[in-house]
């Protein structure tokens, strides 16, 4: 392919834009690695030098950050595992079992896609308050398991799997659950991976519901905890610390992103392809 | 979906098979339906019910007041201000994110390795949580020691207190939001571009069509469906804006950046007026529902033409 002058110009512009795009994160990384004495003098530069890990060690020693990290891991893993299980069970029923009322129930579930979380935030809070279940892992996870998106994705995916693959198992007189577990689930690994990554990302970054239900600092997720630091720290004293906490909270997501980039991009293409 | 199925093995005992299907179907669905009923359908109905009450969670006070909450909304300047700010934010940010995403996708569509790295850069900010994004941008926009202030000083200009200035606060929130979210529309457009058959471009190349003509007459029309989807997804998403103003400006200065979700949040969890907050939620729901319906109608029309 020949490269015209126009192509080159666009490329240069894009590289420049990418650099500008990355600047805020690079700068924050730099600040998180600078000693306090240096930060008081200036916040210039986006090269992390001279560097120190003091802010990160403070983060792990004196703050609740390790506890928040644990909470985030429990909530994100719990929500992901439960979503995968519930969605694939329900998706299998909608795609493969011809039970009475299937169409009506499917429409009822899909109607839930139209209900945003803000519309049910206040009543959800009232429900958990009357059960006295705020500030628990259950309250952080359970409301998110009602989202119908996973069911929709799994239904679509199961429908696309050729029936012959199950028929062989059915001839062996395997029960429905066994066909689902031993034949369908292994076949749907790509869909499960995509749904799993998106659920995990969503759970990790979720803010609105966690900030409502988790009011005790011990039950904050990393995302909520970071929000609470922003209010409490004067930018001047805790700058390096604050920046270190931002880096700390985003590092797991960056790793996940680099490892699973292919699935994330595929998943987005699926959203657009429906 | 309701196409008659080929009779399954053992359908001589049709009634029994139907019965077994019913049990199996609902058994597989039961776990999800329990959560769906308890944590989605029920709270949705409860929210409508609450909006007809003077309802306070603290002290467990509730009194049926009919539509009085909605009447109060009508006369509440805070509500109108928040509604205006929400619409303003979505009406500016959604088209901007769409255009930015489209521009990036057009620039980065060719399958070269170098471009893969660039694509990753633009998409990466999408995976941060709103608290990371607001922390980073509060600092970048800080008038004393922020990245932008440093830059302005370096060229001899006065730094601007973006987040404390009524004229600058909203645009500053929009720019931070664009940085956070523009990677998603980019990815959708990239997927859309891949769906255009290469033969169409071949023909244009043989005709010696200019770059601009190809873009205008082939690429953009082919992306119409994707564009509609992106605009709707972005609009619905930005109508829900919450974390950025809450954490960066607290709705200020002078209430110039408080959106509806923040108003719901504060009304319910700071002022404990949950009935009134539910009424605001209903308005937000209707707003988002209308956008989704609009999409449905537009995509139908497009399907017919």
Short mmCIF file of N, CA and C in Angstrom, two decimals, chain A residues 99-231:
data_model
loop_
_atom_site.label_atom_id
_atom_site.label_comp_id
_atom_site.label_asym_id
_atom_site.label_seq_id
_atom_site.Cartn_x
_atom_site.Cartn_y
_atom_site.Cartn_z
N UNK A 99 -40.74 -24.57 27.18
CA UNK A 99 -41.69 -24.64 28.30
C UNK A 99 -42.81 -23.62 28.10
N UNK A 100 -43.97 -23.89 28.67
CA UNK A 100 -45.09 -22.96 28.49
C UNK A 100 -44.79 -21.60 29.12
N UNK A 101 -45.12 -20.54 28.41
CA UNK A 101 -44.90 -19.19 28.92
C UNK A 101 -43.51 -18.65 28.62
N UNK A 102 -42.76 -19.38 27.78
CA UNK A 102 -41.38 -18.96 27.55
C UNK A 102 -41.28 -17.56 26.97
N UNK A 103 -42.11 -17.31 25.96
CA UNK A 103 -42.04 -16.01 25.29
C UNK A 103 -42.37 -14.87 26.25
N UNK A 104 -43.41 -15.07 27.02
CA UNK A 104 -43.85 -14.02 27.95
C UNK A 104 -42.76 -13.74 29.00
N UNK A 105 -42.19 -14.81 29.55
CA UNK A 105 -41.18 -14.62 30.59
C UNK A 105 -39.96 -13.94 30.00
N UNK A 106 -39.59 -14.33 28.76
CA UNK A 106 -38.43 -13.71 28.12
C UNK A 106 -38.65 -12.21 27.93
N UNK A 107 -39.83 -11.85 27.46
CA UNK A 107 -40.13 -10.42 27.28
C UNK A 107 -40.10 -9.68 28.61
N UNK A 108 -40.63 -10.31 29.63
CA UNK A 108 -40.63 -9.69 30.96
C UNK A 108 -39.20 -9.42 31.42
N UNK A 109 -38.32 -10.39 31.19
CA UNK A 109 -36.92 -10.23 31.61
C UNK A 109 -36.24 -9.14 30.78
N UNK A 110 -36.49 -9.14 29.47
CA UNK A 110 -35.83 -8.14 28.62
C UNK A 110 -36.32 -6.73 28.92
N UNK A 111 -37.55 -6.61 29.41
CA UNK A 111 -38.06 -5.29 29.79
C UNK A 111 -37.17 -4.68 30.87
N UNK A 112 -36.52 -5.54 31.65
CA UNK A 112 -35.63 -5.05 32.71
C UNK A 112 -34.45 -4.27 32.17
N UNK A 113 -34.10 -4.49 30.89
CA UNK A 113 -32.99 -3.73 30.29
C UNK A 113 -33.31 -2.24 30.27
N UNK A 114 -34.60 -1.92 30.32
CA UNK A 114 -35.01 -0.51 30.23
C UNK A 114 -35.00 0.19 31.59
N UNK A 115 -34.77 -0.57 32.65
CA UNK A 115 -34.82 0.04 33.99
C UNK A 115 -33.40 0.38 34.44
N UNK A 116 -33.05 1.66 34.48
CA UNK A 116 -31.70 2.03 34.90
C UNK A 116 -31.56 1.91 36.42
N UNK A 117 -30.32 1.78 36.86
CA UNK A 117 -30.11 1.58 38.30
C UNK A 117 -30.57 2.78 39.11
N UNK A 118 -30.51 3.98 38.52
CA UNK A 118 -30.92 5.16 39.27
C UNK A 118 -32.39 5.12 39.62
N UNK A 119 -33.18 4.44 38.76
CA UNK A 119 -34.62 4.41 38.99
C UNK A 119 -34.97 3.55 40.20
N UNK A 120 -34.09 2.60 40.57
CA UNK A 120 -34.43 1.72 41.68
C UNK A 120 -33.49 1.91 42.87
N UNK A 121 -32.64 2.94 42.79
CA UNK A 121 -31.64 3.17 43.84
C UNK A 121 -32.29 3.41 45.20
N UNK A 122 -33.24 4.33 45.23
CA UNK A 122 -33.86 4.72 46.51
C UNK A 122 -34.65 3.57 47.13
N UNK A 123 -35.54 2.91 46.36
CA UNK A 123 -36.24 1.75 46.95
C UNK A 123 -35.30 0.62 47.38
N UNK A 124 -34.25 0.37 46.60
CA UNK A 124 -33.29 -0.67 47.00
C UNK A 124 -32.68 -0.33 48.35
N UNK A 125 -32.32 0.94 48.51
CA UNK A 125 -31.74 1.35 49.79
C UNK A 125 -32.74 1.13 50.92
N UNK A 126 -34.01 1.46 50.66
CA UNK A 126 -35.04 1.27 51.70
C UNK A 126 -35.19 -0.21 52.04
N UNK A 127 -35.14 -1.07 51.01
CA UNK A 127 -35.28 -2.51 51.26
C UNK A 127 -34.15 -3.02 52.15
N UNK A 128 -32.92 -2.68 51.78
CA UNK A 128 -31.78 -3.17 52.56
C UNK A 128 -31.76 -2.56 53.95
N UNK A 129 -32.28 -1.34 54.06
CA UNK A 129 -32.34 -0.72 55.39
C UNK A 129 -33.31 -1.49 56.28
N UNK A 130 -34.46 -1.87 55.72
CA UNK A 130 -35.44 -2.56 56.56
C UNK A 130 -34.98 -3.98 56.88
N UNK A 131 -34.16 -4.57 56.04
CA UNK A 131 -33.60 -5.90 56.35
C UNK A 131 -32.35 -5.79 57.23
N UNK A 132 -31.89 -4.57 57.44
CA UNK A 132 -30.63 -4.32 58.15
C UNK A 132 -29.46 -5.09 57.52
N UNK A 133 -29.38 -4.99 56.20
CA UNK A 133 -28.33 -5.73 55.48
C UNK A 133 -27.34 -4.81 54.76
N UNK A 134 -27.41 -3.49 55.02
CA UNK A 134 -26.40 -2.62 54.42
C UNK A 134 -25.03 -2.97 54.99
N UNK A 135 -23.99 -2.57 54.27
CA UNK A 135 -22.62 -2.85 54.73
C UNK A 135 -22.31 -4.33 54.84
N UNK A 136 -22.83 -5.10 53.89
CA UNK A 136 -22.46 -6.52 53.81
C UNK A 136 -22.04 -6.82 52.37
N UNK A 137 -21.32 -7.93 52.19
CA UNK A 137 -20.99 -8.35 50.83
C UNK A 137 -22.27 -8.66 50.05
N UNK A 138 -23.25 -9.21 50.77
CA UNK A 138 -24.52 -9.53 50.10
C UNK A 138 -25.14 -8.28 49.49
N UNK A 139 -25.15 -7.18 50.25
CA UNK A 139 -25.78 -5.97 49.72
C UNK A 139 -24.97 -5.38 48.57
N UNK A 140 -23.67 -5.60 48.57
CA UNK A 140 -22.85 -5.08 47.48
C UNK A 140 -23.04 -5.89 46.20
N UNK A 141 -23.31 -7.18 46.34
CA UNK A 141 -23.36 -8.07 45.18
C UNK A 141 -24.79 -8.28 44.66
N UNK A 142 -25.72 -8.63 45.56
CA UNK A 142 -27.02 -9.17 45.14
C UNK A 142 -27.81 -8.30 44.15
N UNK A 143 -27.93 -6.99 44.36
CA UNK A 143 -28.78 -6.22 43.44
C UNK A 143 -28.28 -6.27 42.00
N UNK A 144 -26.97 -6.46 41.83
CA UNK A 144 -26.42 -6.48 40.47
C UNK A 144 -26.72 -7.79 39.74
N UNK A 145 -27.13 -8.81 40.47
CA UNK A 145 -27.40 -10.10 39.83
C UNK A 145 -28.74 -10.09 39.10
N UNK A 146 -29.51 -9.02 39.29
CA UNK A 146 -30.81 -8.93 38.64
C UNK A 146 -30.70 -8.37 37.22
N UNK A 147 -29.51 -7.88 36.82
CA UNK A 147 -29.37 -7.27 35.50
C UNK A 147 -29.54 -8.32 34.40
N UNK A 148 -30.41 -8.04 33.40
CA UNK A 148 -30.75 -9.04 32.39
C UNK A 148 -29.76 -9.16 31.24
N UNK A 149 -28.75 -8.28 31.20
CA UNK A 149 -27.85 -8.27 30.03
C UNK A 149 -27.18 -9.63 29.81
N UNK A 150 -26.70 -10.23 30.89
CA UNK A 150 -26.02 -11.52 30.78
C UNK A 150 -26.95 -12.61 30.25
N UNK A 151 -28.20 -12.59 30.70
CA UNK A 151 -29.18 -13.57 30.23
C UNK A 151 -29.39 -13.40 28.73
N UNK A 152 -29.51 -12.15 28.31
CA UNK A 152 -29.69 -11.86 26.89
C UNK A 152 -28.52 -12.42 26.07
N UNK A 153 -27.30 -12.11 26.50
CA UNK A 153 -26.11 -12.56 25.77
C UNK A 153 -26.06 -14.09 25.70
N UNK A 154 -26.30 -14.74 26.84
CA UNK A 154 -26.18 -16.20 26.86
C UNK A 154 -27.29 -16.85 26.04
N UNK A 155 -28.50 -16.27 26.06
CA UNK A 155 -29.59 -16.81 25.24
C UNK A 155 -29.20 -16.77 23.76
N UNK A 156 -28.71 -15.59 23.33
CA UNK A 156 -28.30 -15.45 21.94
C UNK A 156 -27.22 -16.46 21.58
N UNK A 157 -26.27 -16.61 22.49
CA UNK A 157 -25.15 -17.49 22.21
C UNK A 157 -25.59 -18.95 22.12
N UNK A 158 -26.39 -19.39 23.08
CA UNK A 158 -26.85 -20.79 23.07
C UNK A 158 -27.69 -21.09 21.84
N UNK A 159 -28.49 -20.11 21.41
CA UNK A 159 -29.33 -20.32 20.23
C UNK A 159 -28.48 -20.61 19.00
N UNK A 160 -27.28 -20.02 18.97
CA UNK A 160 -26.43 -20.16 17.78
C UNK A 160 -25.67 -21.48 17.76
N UNK A 161 -25.70 -22.21 18.85
CA UNK A 161 -24.99 -23.49 18.87
C UNK A 161 -25.83 -24.55 18.17
N UNK A 162 -25.25 -25.29 17.19
CA UNK A 162 -26.04 -26.29 16.46
C UNK A 162 -26.60 -27.38 17.39
N UNK A 163 -27.83 -27.76 17.12
CA UNK A 163 -28.49 -28.73 18.00
C UNK A 163 -27.84 -30.11 17.99
N UNK A 164 -27.22 -30.46 16.86
CA UNK A 164 -26.68 -31.82 16.75
C UNK A 164 -25.73 -32.14 17.90
N UNK A 165 -25.04 -31.10 18.37
CA UNK A 165 -24.04 -31.34 19.41
C UNK A 165 -24.68 -31.86 20.69
N UNK A 166 -25.91 -31.40 20.97
CA UNK A 166 -26.57 -31.91 22.17
C UNK A 166 -27.22 -33.24 21.91
N UNK A 167 -27.70 -33.45 20.66
CA UNK A 167 -28.47 -34.65 20.39
C UNK A 167 -27.67 -35.91 20.69
N UNK A 168 -26.38 -35.85 20.38
CA UNK A 168 -25.53 -37.00 20.68
C UNK A 168 -25.59 -37.33 22.16
N UNK A 169 -25.52 -36.29 22.97
CA UNK A 169 -25.56 -36.51 24.41
C UNK A 169 -26.93 -37.00 24.85
N UNK A 170 -27.99 -36.46 24.18
CA UNK A 170 -29.34 -36.85 24.58
C UNK A 170 -29.60 -38.32 24.26
N UNK A 171 -29.01 -38.80 23.16
CA UNK A 171 -29.17 -40.23 22.81
C UNK A 171 -28.58 -41.11 23.91
N UNK A 172 -27.53 -40.59 24.52
CA UNK A 172 -26.95 -41.35 25.64
C UNK A 172 -27.81 -41.27 26.88
N UNK A 173 -28.99 -40.65 26.71
CA UNK A 173 -29.92 -40.54 27.83
C UNK A 173 -29.41 -39.67 28.97
N UNK A 174 -28.54 -38.73 28.61
CA UNK A 174 -28.07 -37.83 29.65
C UNK A 174 -29.20 -36.86 30.02
N UNK A 175 -29.30 -36.51 31.28
CA UNK A 175 -30.35 -35.59 31.72
C UNK A 175 -30.07 -34.18 31.22
N UNK A 176 -31.09 -33.32 31.33
CA UNK A 176 -30.96 -31.96 30.85
C UNK A 176 -29.78 -31.22 31.49
N UNK A 177 -29.69 -31.38 32.79
CA UNK A 177 -28.64 -30.63 33.46
C UNK A 177 -27.27 -31.10 33.01
N UNK A 178 -27.18 -32.41 32.78
CA UNK A 178 -25.88 -32.94 32.36
C UNK A 178 -25.51 -32.41 30.96
N UNK A 179 -26.52 -32.37 30.07
CA UNK A 179 -26.26 -31.82 28.73
C UNK A 179 -25.79 -30.37 28.85
N UNK A 180 -26.48 -29.63 29.70
CA UNK A 180 -26.12 -28.22 29.90
C UNK A 180 -24.69 -28.11 30.43
N UNK A 181 -24.39 -28.91 31.44
CA UNK A 181 -23.12 -28.76 32.15
C UNK A 181 -21.95 -29.31 31.34
N UNK A 182 -22.15 -30.49 30.73
CA UNK A 182 -21.02 -31.17 30.10
C UNK A 182 -20.87 -30.84 28.62
N UNK A 183 -21.97 -30.37 27.97
CA UNK A 183 -21.87 -30.08 26.53
C UNK A 183 -21.94 -28.58 26.27
N UNK A 184 -22.99 -27.95 26.77
CA UNK A 184 -23.22 -26.55 26.41
C UNK A 184 -22.21 -25.60 27.05
N UNK A 185 -21.96 -25.77 28.33
CA UNK A 185 -21.05 -24.83 28.99
C UNK A 185 -19.65 -24.83 28.38
N UNK A 186 -19.06 -26.01 28.17
CA UNK A 186 -17.72 -25.98 27.55
C UNK A 186 -17.72 -25.31 26.18
N UNK A 187 -18.84 -25.48 25.43
CA UNK A 187 -18.91 -24.86 24.11
C UNK A 187 -19.00 -23.34 24.20
N UNK A 188 -19.49 -22.84 25.32
CA UNK A 188 -19.74 -21.39 25.37
C UNK A 188 -18.62 -20.64 26.09
N UNK A 189 -17.45 -21.21 26.11
CA UNK A 189 -16.36 -20.53 26.80
C UNK A 189 -16.08 -19.11 26.29
N UNK A 190 -16.10 -18.89 24.96
CA UNK A 190 -15.85 -17.50 24.52
C UNK A 190 -16.87 -16.52 25.08
N UNK A 191 -18.15 -16.90 25.03
CA UNK A 191 -19.20 -16.00 25.54
C UNK A 191 -19.05 -15.80 27.04
N UNK A 192 -18.75 -16.89 27.75
CA UNK A 192 -18.60 -16.78 29.20
C UNK A 192 -17.41 -15.89 29.55
N UNK A 193 -16.32 -16.02 28.79
CA UNK A 193 -15.15 -15.19 29.06
C UNK A 193 -15.49 -13.71 28.89
N UNK A 194 -16.14 -13.40 27.77
CA UNK A 194 -16.48 -12.00 27.51
C UNK A 194 -17.41 -11.46 28.60
N UNK A 195 -18.47 -12.21 28.88
CA UNK A 195 -19.41 -11.76 29.91
C UNK A 195 -18.71 -11.63 31.26
N UNK A 196 -17.83 -12.57 31.55
CA UNK A 196 -17.10 -12.54 32.81
C UNK A 196 -16.22 -11.32 32.94
N UNK A 197 -15.48 -10.98 31.89
CA UNK A 197 -14.60 -9.81 31.95
C UNK A 197 -15.40 -8.54 32.15
N UNK A 198 -16.49 -8.42 31.39
CA UNK A 198 -17.28 -7.20 31.52
C UNK A 198 -17.91 -7.08 32.89
N UNK A 199 -18.38 -8.22 33.42
CA UNK A 199 -18.97 -8.17 34.76
C UNK A 199 -17.92 -7.77 35.79
N UNK A 200 -16.72 -8.34 35.65
CA UNK A 200 -15.65 -8.04 36.59
C UNK A 200 -15.26 -6.56 36.53
N UNK A 201 -15.07 -6.06 35.31
CA UNK A 201 -14.73 -4.64 35.15
C UNK A 201 -15.79 -3.75 35.76
N UNK A 202 -17.04 -4.09 35.47
CA UNK A 202 -18.15 -3.29 35.98
C UNK A 202 -18.16 -3.31 37.51
N UNK A 203 -18.01 -4.51 38.07
CA UNK A 203 -18.06 -4.64 39.52
C UNK A 203 -16.92 -3.86 40.17
N UNK A 204 -15.75 -3.94 39.58
CA UNK A 204 -14.57 -3.29 40.15
C UNK A 204 -14.72 -1.78 40.16
N UNK A 205 -15.31 -1.25 39.09
CA UNK A 205 -15.41 0.21 38.94
C UNK A 205 -16.73 0.78 39.43
N UNK A 206 -17.65 -0.09 39.82
CA UNK A 206 -18.98 0.36 40.22
C UNK A 206 -18.87 1.40 41.33
N UNK A 207 -19.72 2.42 41.29
CA UNK A 207 -19.60 3.48 42.28
C UNK A 207 -20.93 3.84 42.94
N UNK A 208 -21.97 4.04 42.13
CA UNK A 208 -23.21 4.60 42.67
C UNK A 208 -23.83 3.72 43.76
N UNK A 209 -24.07 2.44 43.47
CA UNK A 209 -24.68 1.58 44.48
C UNK A 209 -23.74 1.33 45.67
N UNK A 210 -22.47 1.01 45.44
CA UNK A 210 -21.57 0.83 46.59
C UNK A 210 -21.49 2.06 47.49
N UNK A 211 -21.50 3.24 46.93
CA UNK A 211 -21.37 4.43 47.78
C UNK A 211 -22.63 4.62 48.61
N UNK A 212 -23.76 4.05 48.12
CA UNK A 212 -25.01 4.14 48.87
C UNK A 212 -25.08 3.07 49.96
N UNK A 213 -24.69 1.86 49.63
CA UNK A 213 -24.89 0.76 50.58
C UNK A 213 -23.74 0.60 51.56
N UNK A 214 -22.52 0.95 51.14
CA UNK A 214 -21.37 0.80 52.04
C UNK A 214 -21.08 2.13 52.71
N UNK A 215 -21.49 2.26 53.96
CA UNK A 215 -21.27 3.53 54.67
C UNK A 215 -20.20 3.39 55.74
N UNK A 216 -19.84 2.15 56.09
CA UNK A 216 -18.75 1.95 57.03
C UNK A 216 -17.45 1.77 56.26
N UNK A 217 -16.40 2.51 56.61
CA UNK A 217 -15.15 2.45 55.86
C UNK A 217 -14.63 1.02 55.68
N UNK A 218 -14.89 0.12 56.62
CA UNK A 218 -14.39 -1.25 56.48
C UNK A 218 -15.04 -1.96 55.31
N UNK A 219 -16.24 -1.50 54.91
CA UNK A 219 -16.93 -2.19 53.83
C UNK A 219 -16.82 -1.46 52.49
N UNK A 220 -16.06 -0.38 52.42
CA UNK A 220 -15.86 0.30 51.15
C UNK A 220 -15.18 -0.65 50.16
N UNK A 221 -15.54 -0.48 48.89
CA UNK A 221 -14.71 -1.08 47.85
C UNK A 221 -13.60 -0.08 47.54
N UNK A 222 -12.64 -0.52 46.72
CA UNK A 222 -11.52 0.36 46.40
C UNK A 222 -12.01 1.66 45.76
N UNK A 223 -13.00 1.52 44.90
CA UNK A 223 -13.52 2.67 44.18
C UNK A 223 -14.16 3.68 45.15
N UNK A 224 -14.97 3.18 46.08
CA UNK A 224 -15.61 4.07 47.06
C UNK A 224 -14.56 4.65 48.01
N UNK A 225 -13.62 3.82 48.44
CA UNK A 225 -12.59 4.29 49.34
C UNK A 225 -11.78 5.43 48.74
N UNK A 226 -11.46 5.26 47.47
CA UNK A 226 -10.71 6.30 46.77
C UNK A 226 -11.51 7.61 46.73
N UNK A 227 -12.81 7.48 46.52
CA UNK A 227 -13.67 8.66 46.53
C UNK A 227 -13.66 9.35 47.89
N UNK A 228 -13.64 8.54 48.96
CA UNK A 228 -13.66 9.14 50.30
C UNK A 228 -12.34 9.84 50.59
N UNK A 229 -11.23 9.32 50.07
CA UNK A 229 -9.94 9.99 50.28
C UNK A 229 -9.93 11.37 49.64
N UNK A 230 -10.58 11.45 48.48
CA UNK A 230 -10.56 12.73 47.75
C UNK A 230 -11.15 13.84 48.58
N UNK A 231 -12.17 13.51 49.39
CA UNK A 231 -12.77 14.54 50.21
C UNK A 231 -11.92 14.86 51.42
#
